[in-house]
XYZ file of C-alpha atoms in Angstrom:
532
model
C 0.047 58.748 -66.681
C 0.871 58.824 -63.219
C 4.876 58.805 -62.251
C 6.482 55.732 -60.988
C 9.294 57.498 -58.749
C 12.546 55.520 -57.957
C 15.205 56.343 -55.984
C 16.254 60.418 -55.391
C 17.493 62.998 -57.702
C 20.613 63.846 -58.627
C 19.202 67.626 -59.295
C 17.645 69.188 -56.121
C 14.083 69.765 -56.669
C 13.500 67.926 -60.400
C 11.866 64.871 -58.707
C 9.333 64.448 -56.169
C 9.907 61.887 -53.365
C 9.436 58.896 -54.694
C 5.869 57.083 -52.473
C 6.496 53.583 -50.236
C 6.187 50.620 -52.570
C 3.135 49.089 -52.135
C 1.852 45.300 -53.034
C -0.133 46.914 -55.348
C 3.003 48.577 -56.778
C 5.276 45.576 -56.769
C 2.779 44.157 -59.327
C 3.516 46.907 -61.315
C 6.865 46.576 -61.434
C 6.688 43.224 -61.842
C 4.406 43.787 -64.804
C 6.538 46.391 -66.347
C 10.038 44.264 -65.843
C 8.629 40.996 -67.662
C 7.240 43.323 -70.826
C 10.621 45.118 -70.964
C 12.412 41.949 -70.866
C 10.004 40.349 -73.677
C 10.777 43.079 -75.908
C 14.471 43.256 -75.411
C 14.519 39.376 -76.233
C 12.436 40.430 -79.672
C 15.117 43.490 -80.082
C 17.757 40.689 -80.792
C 16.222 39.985 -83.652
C 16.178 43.114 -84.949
C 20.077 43.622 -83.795
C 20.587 40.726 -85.432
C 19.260 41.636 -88.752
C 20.874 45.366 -88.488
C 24.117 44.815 -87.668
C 23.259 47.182 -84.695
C 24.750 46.273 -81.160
C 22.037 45.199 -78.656
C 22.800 47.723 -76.461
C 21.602 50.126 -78.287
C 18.084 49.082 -78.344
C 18.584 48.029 -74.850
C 19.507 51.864 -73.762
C 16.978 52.816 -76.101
C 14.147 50.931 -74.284
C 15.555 52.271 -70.735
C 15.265 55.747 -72.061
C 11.885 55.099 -73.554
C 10.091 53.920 -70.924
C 12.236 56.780 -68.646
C 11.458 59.712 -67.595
C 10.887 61.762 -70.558
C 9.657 58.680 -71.991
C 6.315 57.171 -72.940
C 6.853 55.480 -69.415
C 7.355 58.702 -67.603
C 9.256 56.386 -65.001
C 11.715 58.793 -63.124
C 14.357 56.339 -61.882
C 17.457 58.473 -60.351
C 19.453 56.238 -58.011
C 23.122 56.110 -58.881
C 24.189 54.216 -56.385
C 21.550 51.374 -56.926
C 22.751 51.262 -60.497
C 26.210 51.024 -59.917
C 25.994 47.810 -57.410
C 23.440 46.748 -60.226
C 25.927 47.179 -62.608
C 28.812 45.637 -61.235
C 26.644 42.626 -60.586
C 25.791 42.337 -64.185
C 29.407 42.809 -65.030
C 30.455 40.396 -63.020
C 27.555 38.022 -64.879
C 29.039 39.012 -68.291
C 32.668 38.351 -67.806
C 31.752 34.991 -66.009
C 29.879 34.263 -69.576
C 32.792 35.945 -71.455
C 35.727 33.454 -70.113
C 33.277 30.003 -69.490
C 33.309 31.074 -73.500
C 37.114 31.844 -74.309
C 39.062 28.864 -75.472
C 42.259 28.798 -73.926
C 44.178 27.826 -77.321
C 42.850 30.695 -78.985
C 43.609 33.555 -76.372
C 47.264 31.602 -75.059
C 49.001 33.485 -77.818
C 47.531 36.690 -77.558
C 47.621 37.310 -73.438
C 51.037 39.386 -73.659
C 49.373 41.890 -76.552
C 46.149 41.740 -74.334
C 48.275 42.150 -70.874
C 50.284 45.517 -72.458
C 46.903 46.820 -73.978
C 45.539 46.292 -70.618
C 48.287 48.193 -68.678
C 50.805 50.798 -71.180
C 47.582 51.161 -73.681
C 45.399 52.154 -70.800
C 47.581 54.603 -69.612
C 48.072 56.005 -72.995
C 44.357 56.852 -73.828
C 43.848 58.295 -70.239
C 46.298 60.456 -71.511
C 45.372 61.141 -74.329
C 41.909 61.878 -73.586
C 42.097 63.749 -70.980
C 44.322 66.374 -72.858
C 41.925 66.160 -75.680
C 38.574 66.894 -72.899
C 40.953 69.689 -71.288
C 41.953 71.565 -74.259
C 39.185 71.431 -76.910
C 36.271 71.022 -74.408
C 37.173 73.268 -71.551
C 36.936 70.511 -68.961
C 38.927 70.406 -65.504
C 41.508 68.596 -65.280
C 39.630 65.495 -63.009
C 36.651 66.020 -64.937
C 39.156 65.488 -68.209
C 41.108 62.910 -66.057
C 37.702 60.867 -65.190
C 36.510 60.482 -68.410
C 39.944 59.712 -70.253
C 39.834 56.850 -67.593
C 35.624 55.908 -68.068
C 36.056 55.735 -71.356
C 39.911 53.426 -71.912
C 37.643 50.587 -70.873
C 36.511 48.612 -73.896
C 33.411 46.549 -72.899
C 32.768 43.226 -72.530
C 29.605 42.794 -73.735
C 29.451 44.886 -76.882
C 33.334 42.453 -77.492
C 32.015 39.713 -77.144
C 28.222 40.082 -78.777
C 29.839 42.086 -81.676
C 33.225 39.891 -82.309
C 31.477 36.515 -82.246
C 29.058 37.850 -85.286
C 31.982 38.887 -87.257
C 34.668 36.388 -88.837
C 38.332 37.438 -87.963
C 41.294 35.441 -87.257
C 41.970 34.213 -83.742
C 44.648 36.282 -83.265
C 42.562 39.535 -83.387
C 39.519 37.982 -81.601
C 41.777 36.551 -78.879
C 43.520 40.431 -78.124
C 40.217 41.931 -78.235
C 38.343 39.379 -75.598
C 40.965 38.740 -73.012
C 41.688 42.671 -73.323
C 38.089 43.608 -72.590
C 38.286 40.956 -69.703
C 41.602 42.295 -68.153
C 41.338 45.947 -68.869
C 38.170 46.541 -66.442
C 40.761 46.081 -63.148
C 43.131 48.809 -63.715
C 40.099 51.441 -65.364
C 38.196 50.675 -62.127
C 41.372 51.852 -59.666
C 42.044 54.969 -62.247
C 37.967 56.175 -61.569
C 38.036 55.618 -58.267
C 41.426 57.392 -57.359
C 40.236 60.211 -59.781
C 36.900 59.904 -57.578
C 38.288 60.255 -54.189
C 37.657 64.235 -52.670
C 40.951 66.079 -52.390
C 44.252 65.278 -54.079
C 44.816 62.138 -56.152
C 46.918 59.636 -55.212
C 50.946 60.213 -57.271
C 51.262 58.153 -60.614
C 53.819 55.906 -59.376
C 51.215 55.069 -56.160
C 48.512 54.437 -58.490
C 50.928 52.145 -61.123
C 52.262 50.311 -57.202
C 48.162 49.758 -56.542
C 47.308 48.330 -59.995
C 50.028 46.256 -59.975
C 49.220 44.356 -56.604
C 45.695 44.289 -56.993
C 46.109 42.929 -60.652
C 48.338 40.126 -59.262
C 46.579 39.165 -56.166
C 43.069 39.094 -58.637
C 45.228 36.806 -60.816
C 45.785 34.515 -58.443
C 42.663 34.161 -56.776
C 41.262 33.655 -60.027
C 43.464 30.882 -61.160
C 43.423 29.389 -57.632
C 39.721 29.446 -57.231
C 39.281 28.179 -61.357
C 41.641 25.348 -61.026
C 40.432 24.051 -57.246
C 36.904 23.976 -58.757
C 37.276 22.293 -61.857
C 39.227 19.650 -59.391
C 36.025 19.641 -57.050
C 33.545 19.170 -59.965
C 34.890 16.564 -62.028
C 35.641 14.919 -58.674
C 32.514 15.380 -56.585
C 29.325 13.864 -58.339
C 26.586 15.998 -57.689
C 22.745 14.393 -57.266
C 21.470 16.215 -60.159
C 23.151 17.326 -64.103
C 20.937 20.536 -63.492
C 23.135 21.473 -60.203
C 26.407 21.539 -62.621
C 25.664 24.867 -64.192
C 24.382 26.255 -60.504
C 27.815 25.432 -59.825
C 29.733 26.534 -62.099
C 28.560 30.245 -61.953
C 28.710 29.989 -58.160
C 32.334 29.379 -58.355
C 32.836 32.147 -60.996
C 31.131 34.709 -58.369
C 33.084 33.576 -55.621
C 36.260 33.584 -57.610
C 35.102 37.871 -57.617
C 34.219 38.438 -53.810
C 37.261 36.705 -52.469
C 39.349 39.039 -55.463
C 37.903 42.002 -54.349
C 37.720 40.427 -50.412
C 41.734 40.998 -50.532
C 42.289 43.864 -51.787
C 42.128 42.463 -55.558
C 40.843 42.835 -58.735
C 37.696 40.751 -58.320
C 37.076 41.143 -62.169
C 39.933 40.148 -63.693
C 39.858 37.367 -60.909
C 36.067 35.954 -61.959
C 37.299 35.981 -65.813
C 40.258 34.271 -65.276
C 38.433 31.945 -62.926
C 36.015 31.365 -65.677
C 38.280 30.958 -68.414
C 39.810 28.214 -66.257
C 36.001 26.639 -65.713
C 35.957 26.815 -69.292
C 38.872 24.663 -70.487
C 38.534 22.012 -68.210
C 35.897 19.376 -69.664
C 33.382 19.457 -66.816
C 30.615 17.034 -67.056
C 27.127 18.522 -68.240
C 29.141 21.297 -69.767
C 26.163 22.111 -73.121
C 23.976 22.683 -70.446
C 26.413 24.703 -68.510
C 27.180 26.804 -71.518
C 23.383 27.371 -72.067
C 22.415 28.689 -68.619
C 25.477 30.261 -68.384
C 24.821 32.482 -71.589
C 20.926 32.733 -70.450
C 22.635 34.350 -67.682
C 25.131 36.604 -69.886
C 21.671 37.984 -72.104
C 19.547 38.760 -68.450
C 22.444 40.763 -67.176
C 22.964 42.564 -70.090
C 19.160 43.672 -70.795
C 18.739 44.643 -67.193
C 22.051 46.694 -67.148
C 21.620 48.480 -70.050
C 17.693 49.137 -69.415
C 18.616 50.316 -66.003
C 20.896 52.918 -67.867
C 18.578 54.150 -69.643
C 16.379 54.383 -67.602
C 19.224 56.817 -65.536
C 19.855 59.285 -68.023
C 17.731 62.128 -67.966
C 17.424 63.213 -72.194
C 16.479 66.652 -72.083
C 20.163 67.077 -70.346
C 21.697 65.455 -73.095
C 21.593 68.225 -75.187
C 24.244 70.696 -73.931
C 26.697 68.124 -73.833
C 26.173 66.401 -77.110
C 28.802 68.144 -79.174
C 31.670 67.494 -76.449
C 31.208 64.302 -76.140
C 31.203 64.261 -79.931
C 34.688 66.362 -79.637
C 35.502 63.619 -77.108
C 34.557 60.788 -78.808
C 36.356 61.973 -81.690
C 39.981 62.207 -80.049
C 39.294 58.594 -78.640
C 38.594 56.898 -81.438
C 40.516 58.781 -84.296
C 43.716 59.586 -81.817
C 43.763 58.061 -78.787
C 43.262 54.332 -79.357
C 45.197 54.278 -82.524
C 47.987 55.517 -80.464
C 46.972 53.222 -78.041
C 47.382 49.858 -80.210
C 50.431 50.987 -82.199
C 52.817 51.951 -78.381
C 51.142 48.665 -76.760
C 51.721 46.039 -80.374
C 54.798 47.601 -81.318
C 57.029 44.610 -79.429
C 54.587 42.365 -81.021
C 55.149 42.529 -84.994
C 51.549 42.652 -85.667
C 50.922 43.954 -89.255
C 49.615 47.296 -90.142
C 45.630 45.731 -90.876
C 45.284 44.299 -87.929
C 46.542 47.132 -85.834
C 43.716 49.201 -87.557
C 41.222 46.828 -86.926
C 42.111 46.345 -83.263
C 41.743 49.766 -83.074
C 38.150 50.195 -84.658
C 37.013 47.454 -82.815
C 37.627 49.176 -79.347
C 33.825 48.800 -78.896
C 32.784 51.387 -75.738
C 29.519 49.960 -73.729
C 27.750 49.723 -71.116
C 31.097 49.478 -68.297
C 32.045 53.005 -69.110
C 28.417 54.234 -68.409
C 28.621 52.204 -65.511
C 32.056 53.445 -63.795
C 30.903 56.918 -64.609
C 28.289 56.691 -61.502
C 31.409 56.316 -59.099
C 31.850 60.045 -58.989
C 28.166 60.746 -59.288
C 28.286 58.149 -56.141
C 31.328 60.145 -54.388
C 30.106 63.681 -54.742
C 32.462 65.154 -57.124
C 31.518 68.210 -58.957
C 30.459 68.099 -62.432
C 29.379 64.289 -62.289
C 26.273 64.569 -63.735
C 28.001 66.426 -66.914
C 30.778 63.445 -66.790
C 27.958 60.863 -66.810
C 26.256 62.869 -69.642
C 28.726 63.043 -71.932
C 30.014 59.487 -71.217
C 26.434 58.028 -72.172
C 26.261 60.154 -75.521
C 29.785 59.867 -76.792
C 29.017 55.611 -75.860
C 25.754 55.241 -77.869
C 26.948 57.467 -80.635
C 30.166 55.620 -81.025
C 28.777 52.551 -80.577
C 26.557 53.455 -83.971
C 29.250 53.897 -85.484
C 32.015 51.193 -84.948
C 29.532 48.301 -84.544
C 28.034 47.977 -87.957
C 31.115 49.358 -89.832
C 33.625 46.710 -88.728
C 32.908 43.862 -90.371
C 32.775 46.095 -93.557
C 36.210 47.379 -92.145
C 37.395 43.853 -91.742
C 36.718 42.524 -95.506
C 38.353 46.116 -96.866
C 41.137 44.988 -95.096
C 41.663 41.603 -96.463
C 41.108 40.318 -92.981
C 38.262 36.971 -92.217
C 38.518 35.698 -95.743
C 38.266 32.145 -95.359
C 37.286 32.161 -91.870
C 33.580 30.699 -92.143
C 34.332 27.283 -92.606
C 36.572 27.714 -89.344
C 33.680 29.065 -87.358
C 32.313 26.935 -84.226
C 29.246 25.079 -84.565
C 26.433 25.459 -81.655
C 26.142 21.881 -80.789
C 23.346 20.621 -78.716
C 24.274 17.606 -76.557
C 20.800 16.070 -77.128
C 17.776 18.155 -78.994
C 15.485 15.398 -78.051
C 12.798 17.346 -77.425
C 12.404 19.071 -80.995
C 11.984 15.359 -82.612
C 10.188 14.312 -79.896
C 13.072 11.564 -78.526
C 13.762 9.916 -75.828
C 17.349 8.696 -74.730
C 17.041 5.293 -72.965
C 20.183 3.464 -70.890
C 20.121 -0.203 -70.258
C 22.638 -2.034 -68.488
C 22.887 -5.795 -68.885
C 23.233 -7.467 -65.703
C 25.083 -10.805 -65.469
C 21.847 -12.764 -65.439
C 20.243 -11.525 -68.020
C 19.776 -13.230 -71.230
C 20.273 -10.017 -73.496
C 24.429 -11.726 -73.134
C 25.608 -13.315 -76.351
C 22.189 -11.743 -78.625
C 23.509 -9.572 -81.455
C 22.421 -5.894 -81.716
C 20.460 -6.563 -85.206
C 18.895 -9.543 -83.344
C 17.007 -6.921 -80.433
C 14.542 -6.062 -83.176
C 13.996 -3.235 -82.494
C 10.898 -1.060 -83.759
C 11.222 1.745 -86.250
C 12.675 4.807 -84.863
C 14.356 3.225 -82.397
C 18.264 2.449 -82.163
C 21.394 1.432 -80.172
C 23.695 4.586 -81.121
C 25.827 3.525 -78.188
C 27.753 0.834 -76.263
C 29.593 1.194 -72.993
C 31.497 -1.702 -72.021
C 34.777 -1.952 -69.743
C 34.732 2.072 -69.347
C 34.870 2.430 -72.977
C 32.499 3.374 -75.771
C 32.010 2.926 -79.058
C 29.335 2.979 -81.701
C 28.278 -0.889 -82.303
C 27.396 -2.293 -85.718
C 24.539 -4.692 -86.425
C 26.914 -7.293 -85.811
C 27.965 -6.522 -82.589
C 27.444 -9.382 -79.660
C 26.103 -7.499 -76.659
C 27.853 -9.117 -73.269
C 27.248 -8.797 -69.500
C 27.688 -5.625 -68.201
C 27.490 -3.133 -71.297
C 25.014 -0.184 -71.564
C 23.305 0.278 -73.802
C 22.226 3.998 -75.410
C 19.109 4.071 -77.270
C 17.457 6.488 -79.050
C 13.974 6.231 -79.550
C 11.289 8.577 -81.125
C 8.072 9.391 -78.927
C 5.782 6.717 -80.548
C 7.840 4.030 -80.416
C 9.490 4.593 -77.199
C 7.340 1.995 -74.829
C 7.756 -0.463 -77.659
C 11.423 -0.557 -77.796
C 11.549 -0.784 -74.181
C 9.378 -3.735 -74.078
C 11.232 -5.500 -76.666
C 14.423 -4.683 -74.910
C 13.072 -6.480 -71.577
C 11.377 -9.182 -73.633
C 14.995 -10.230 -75.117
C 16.592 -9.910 -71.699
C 14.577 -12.250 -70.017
C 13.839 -14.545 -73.681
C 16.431 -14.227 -75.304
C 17.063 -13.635 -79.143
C 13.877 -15.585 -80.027
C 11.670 -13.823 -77.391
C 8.068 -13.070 -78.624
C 8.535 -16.354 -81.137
C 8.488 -18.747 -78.143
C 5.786 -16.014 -76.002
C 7.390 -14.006 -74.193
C 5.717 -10.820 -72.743
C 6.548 -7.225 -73.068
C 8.633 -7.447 -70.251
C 6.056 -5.723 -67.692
C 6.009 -2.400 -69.571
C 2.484 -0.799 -69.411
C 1.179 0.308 -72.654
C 1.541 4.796 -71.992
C 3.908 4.619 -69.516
C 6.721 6.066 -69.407
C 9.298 4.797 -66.606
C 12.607 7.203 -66.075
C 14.346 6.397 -69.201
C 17.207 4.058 -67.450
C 16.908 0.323 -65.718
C 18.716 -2.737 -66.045
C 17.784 -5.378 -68.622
C-alpha cells in the first residue's frame, strides 16, 4: 500500500517528503476522514458497553491507521497537531461549561480554584523528582513532564464522570478543576519550553496569576454581555441560536488569549455563564453544542495517534510506567490531601478525587510545545507522555466506579440523575406542532376547546393568552388573541388544520351548517403556524 505522507519528520531521514496534494488526493483524504469518523461513532458503543474511555479507541484508531499501521499513513507534523489540538480543546471546554450547572459547581470553585493552583504546583513537584531520580531524566525533561502530565483532562472528566453516579460535590471539584487547571499547566510547559534559562518561580507564580485573572474576566464579561445580547436580540432563525452560542464561547478564548490571558479558562467560564442563563432554543443548543464536543474529540485523539510513531514506544514504556506510577500512587494523592485540607472533605472522597484524576488527550497535546520549540529530548517527553496516558487511562477509567461503590460513595444517586429531555421528538412519532392565533374577528372566540372537534391524534396541549400559558382543559373557552399549540400526528395533521379554520370562520357548529375545510388542500402541508 502506497504511503500517504503528511507533514515532516521529527527524525531526520525516517520519512520521505511528503508529494503536493493533489485533487485526486484530497478525495482520499476525504474518503479516509469520513470512514474514521464512522467507526469512531460505532467505537462509542463499544466504550459504552466496556466501561473503557473513548479515547482509547480513538488513539487506538489514529495509531492503526498510522504509520506502522494497517494504514501505513506517516503523519509527523507537530506543529499542525498542536493548533489542531488547541482548537479541539477549546471545542471541548466550550461543551464542558454550556454543560456545568452553576448550582452544582458554586460550592466546589474554592476546592477546584486551590487544586487548580497549590495542587498543580505540588504534582509538578512531585513528578519531576520522581522522573529525575528513578528515571534518569534532566531536570527540564523531569520538569516538562511533571507539568504535561498535572493537567487532568477535560474530556476523559467529563465523558467518564457523567457515566458514573457520585455526589455533586465530587463531580463539581473534578469538572470545574479540569476546566481551570489547563491555564496555569499551559504557562508551566511553555516556560519549561522556552531555550535557555527558565523564568524564577516567583515570575512564573506573578504570570499565572495575571493571566488567570485577566482570562477570568474576559470570560465572565464576554458570558454575561452575550447571554444579555441573545435573550435580547431575536435572531431570524432558532437554528442561528446554537451558531451563536459557540461563536461567543470562541470569542470569549481569542480575546483571553488576545490580552495576554488565559483564553481557556476564559471560554469555560464564558460557557458556563452561556449555560445558566435560559437562552431561547437552548435543547437544540445543547445538541449541536455536544455534536460539536464528540467531532473535536475523535479528530484530536485520531490525530494523536496518528503522531506517535509505535515502534518508539518501546524503550520508553517502563519509565513512563515508573512515571505514571509516582503520579498516580504519590503525587496526586499528595496533591488532593495539601489542596482539600482547608476544606474538611472526608477521607472517601479525597481518595476518589484522587483516582479520578483522569490524564487525556491535553497532556499529549501540551507535550508537542517542546517538540514545537526545539528542546532536546522532546520526542522521548512526547513518548513517554502518550504511554504513561493510555496506560493510565486503562486503568483509572473502568476501576472508578467500582472504586466509588467500595467506598460507600453514589448510593442513592440514580434517582437524582438528569434526564435527556428532548424539547420536541416529533419526528420519531411522526408529529407535527401547529400554532394558531385567534385574531379578533374570528369566530374560534367564545367556542370551547372540546367543542373544536378535533380528529384523533390531534390535541390542544397548549394555550397562550395575555403572555401566559397554561395547559387548557376540555372546558376551557378559547378568546381573541390566544395561541393555540397543537399537536398532531402525521395522518391527521391536514385534518385538524381544516377543522381548526372551519370553526374559525363557522363557528362551534361548523361542518353541521356546511362549512368548508377552511381552504386547506387535501396533502398539503402549509408551515405549521397561521392565524385562525
Amino acid at each position: 500500500m502506497p504511503k500517504l505522507v503528511a507533514g515532516r519528520s521529527r527524525s531526520a531521514g525516517r520519512v520521505e517528503e511528503g508529494r503536493p496534494l493533489t485533487v485526486h488526493t484530497l478525495n482520499e483524504l476525504l474518503l479516509v476522514c469520513s470512514l474514521v469518523l464512522l467507526v469512531a461513532v460505532a467505537a462509542v458503543r463499544v466504550s459504552s458497553r466496556s466501561g473503557l474511555p473513548s479515547l482509547l479507541i480513538y488513539l487506538g484508531i489514529g495509531v492503526a491507521i498510522g504509520q506502522d499501521g494497517i494504514g501505513n499513513v506517516v503523519f509527523d507534523n507537530a506543529e499542525l497537531t498542536q493548533v489542531i489540538g488547541y482548537a479541539a480543546l477549546v471545542v471541548i471546554l466550550a461543551e464542558g461549561g454550556l454543560g456545568t450547572k452553576w448550582k452544582e459547581i458554586r460550592p466546589a470553585l474554592p476546592a477546584a480554584i486551590v487544586l487548580s493552583t497549590v495542587g498543580v504546583a505540588v504534582s509538578v513537584g512531585v513528578t519531576a523528582a520522581g522522573a529525575h531520580y528513578l528515571v534518569g531524566l534532566d531536570w527540564r525533561q523531569a520538569l516538562l513532564i511533571g507539568a504535561v502530565v498535572s493537567s487532568t483532562d477535560a474530556a476523559a472528566v467529563f465523558s467518564v464522570l457523567r457515566k458514573v453516579p457520585l455526589p455533586s460535590r465530587i463531580t463539581g471539584v473534578l469538572e470545574a478543576e479540569s476546566g481551570f487547571n489547563d491555564a496555569p499547566v499551559v504557562i508551566l510547559v511553555v516556560a519549561f519550553s522556552t531555550v535557555g534559562p527558565a523564568d524564577s518561580w516567583y515570575l512564573l507564580i506573578g504570570k499565572i496569576a495575571l493571566e488567570l485573572a485577566i482570562g477570568a474576566a474576559i470570560g465572565l464579561a464576554v458570558g454575561f454581555l452575550g447571554a444579555y445580547g441573545l435573550r435580547h436580540v431575536a435572531l431570524p432563525a432558532s437554528g442561528l441560536y446554537p451558531i451563536a452560542v459557540m461563536a461567543i464561547a470562541i470569542v470569549a478564548y481569542a480575546a483571553g488569549a488576545m490580552a495576554h490571558g488565559s483564553g481557556f479558562l476564559a471560554v469555560y467560564l464564558a460557557a458556563m455563564v452561556l449555560g445558566n442563563a435560559k437562552l431561547p432554543h437552548w435543547p437544540a443548543t445543547r445538541g449541536f453544542a455536544d455534536g460539536l464536543g464528540w467531532i473535536a474529540q475523535i479528530g484530536m485523539f485520531v490525530l494523536l495517534g496518528l503522531l506517535v510513531t509505535p515502534h518508539e514506544l518501546v524503550n520508553d514504556f517502563w519509565p513512563a510506567v515508573v512515571i505514571g506510577l509516582v503520579l498516580t500512587m504519590i503525587a496526586r494523592p499528595l496533591e488532593v490531601f495539601v489542596s482539600l485540607l482547608p476544606f474538611r472533605i472526608p477521607w472517601q472522597e479525597q481518595v476518589l478525587m484522587s483516582w479520578a484524576g483522569l490524564r487525556g488527550a491535553v497532556p499529549i497535546i501540551l507535550a508537542t510545545i517542546p517538540m514545537v520549540s526545539g528542546i532536546e529530548g522532546s520526542d522521548r517527553v512526547f513518548n513517554i507522555v502518550f504511554v504513561l496516558v493510555v496506560v493510565y487511562t486503562l486503568v483509572q477509567g473502568p476501576t472508578l466506579p467500582w472504586l466509588a461503590r467500595k467506598l460507600s460513595l453514589g448510593k442513592g444517586e440514580e434517582t437524582a440523575a438528569d434526564l435527556g429531555i428532548e424539547s420536541a421528538p416529533l419526528e420519531k412519532l411522526r408529529g407535527h406542532l401547529l400554532s394558531f392565533a385567534i385574531p379578533p374577528a374570528s369566530r374560534m372566540h367564545g367556542v370551547e376547546v372540546s367543542e373544536l372537534r378535533l380528529p384523533a391524534g390531534a390535541s390542544v396541549t397548549l394555550v397562550v393568552r395575555d403572555a401566559r400559558s397554561f395547559v387548557p382543559a376540555p372546558s376551557t373557552v378559547l378568546r381573541r388573541g390566544d395561541e393555540l399549540l397543537v399537536v398532531a400526528t402525521d395522518p391527521v395533521r391536514d385534518a385538524a388544520e381544516a377543522r381548526l379554520r372551519a370553526v374559525a370562520r363557522g363557528g362551534k357548529l361548523a361542518g353541521w351548517l356546511g362549512t368548508g375545510n377552511g381552504g386547506a388542500r387535501p396533502g398539503s402541508h402549509p408551515r405549521g403556524h397561521g392565524r385562525v
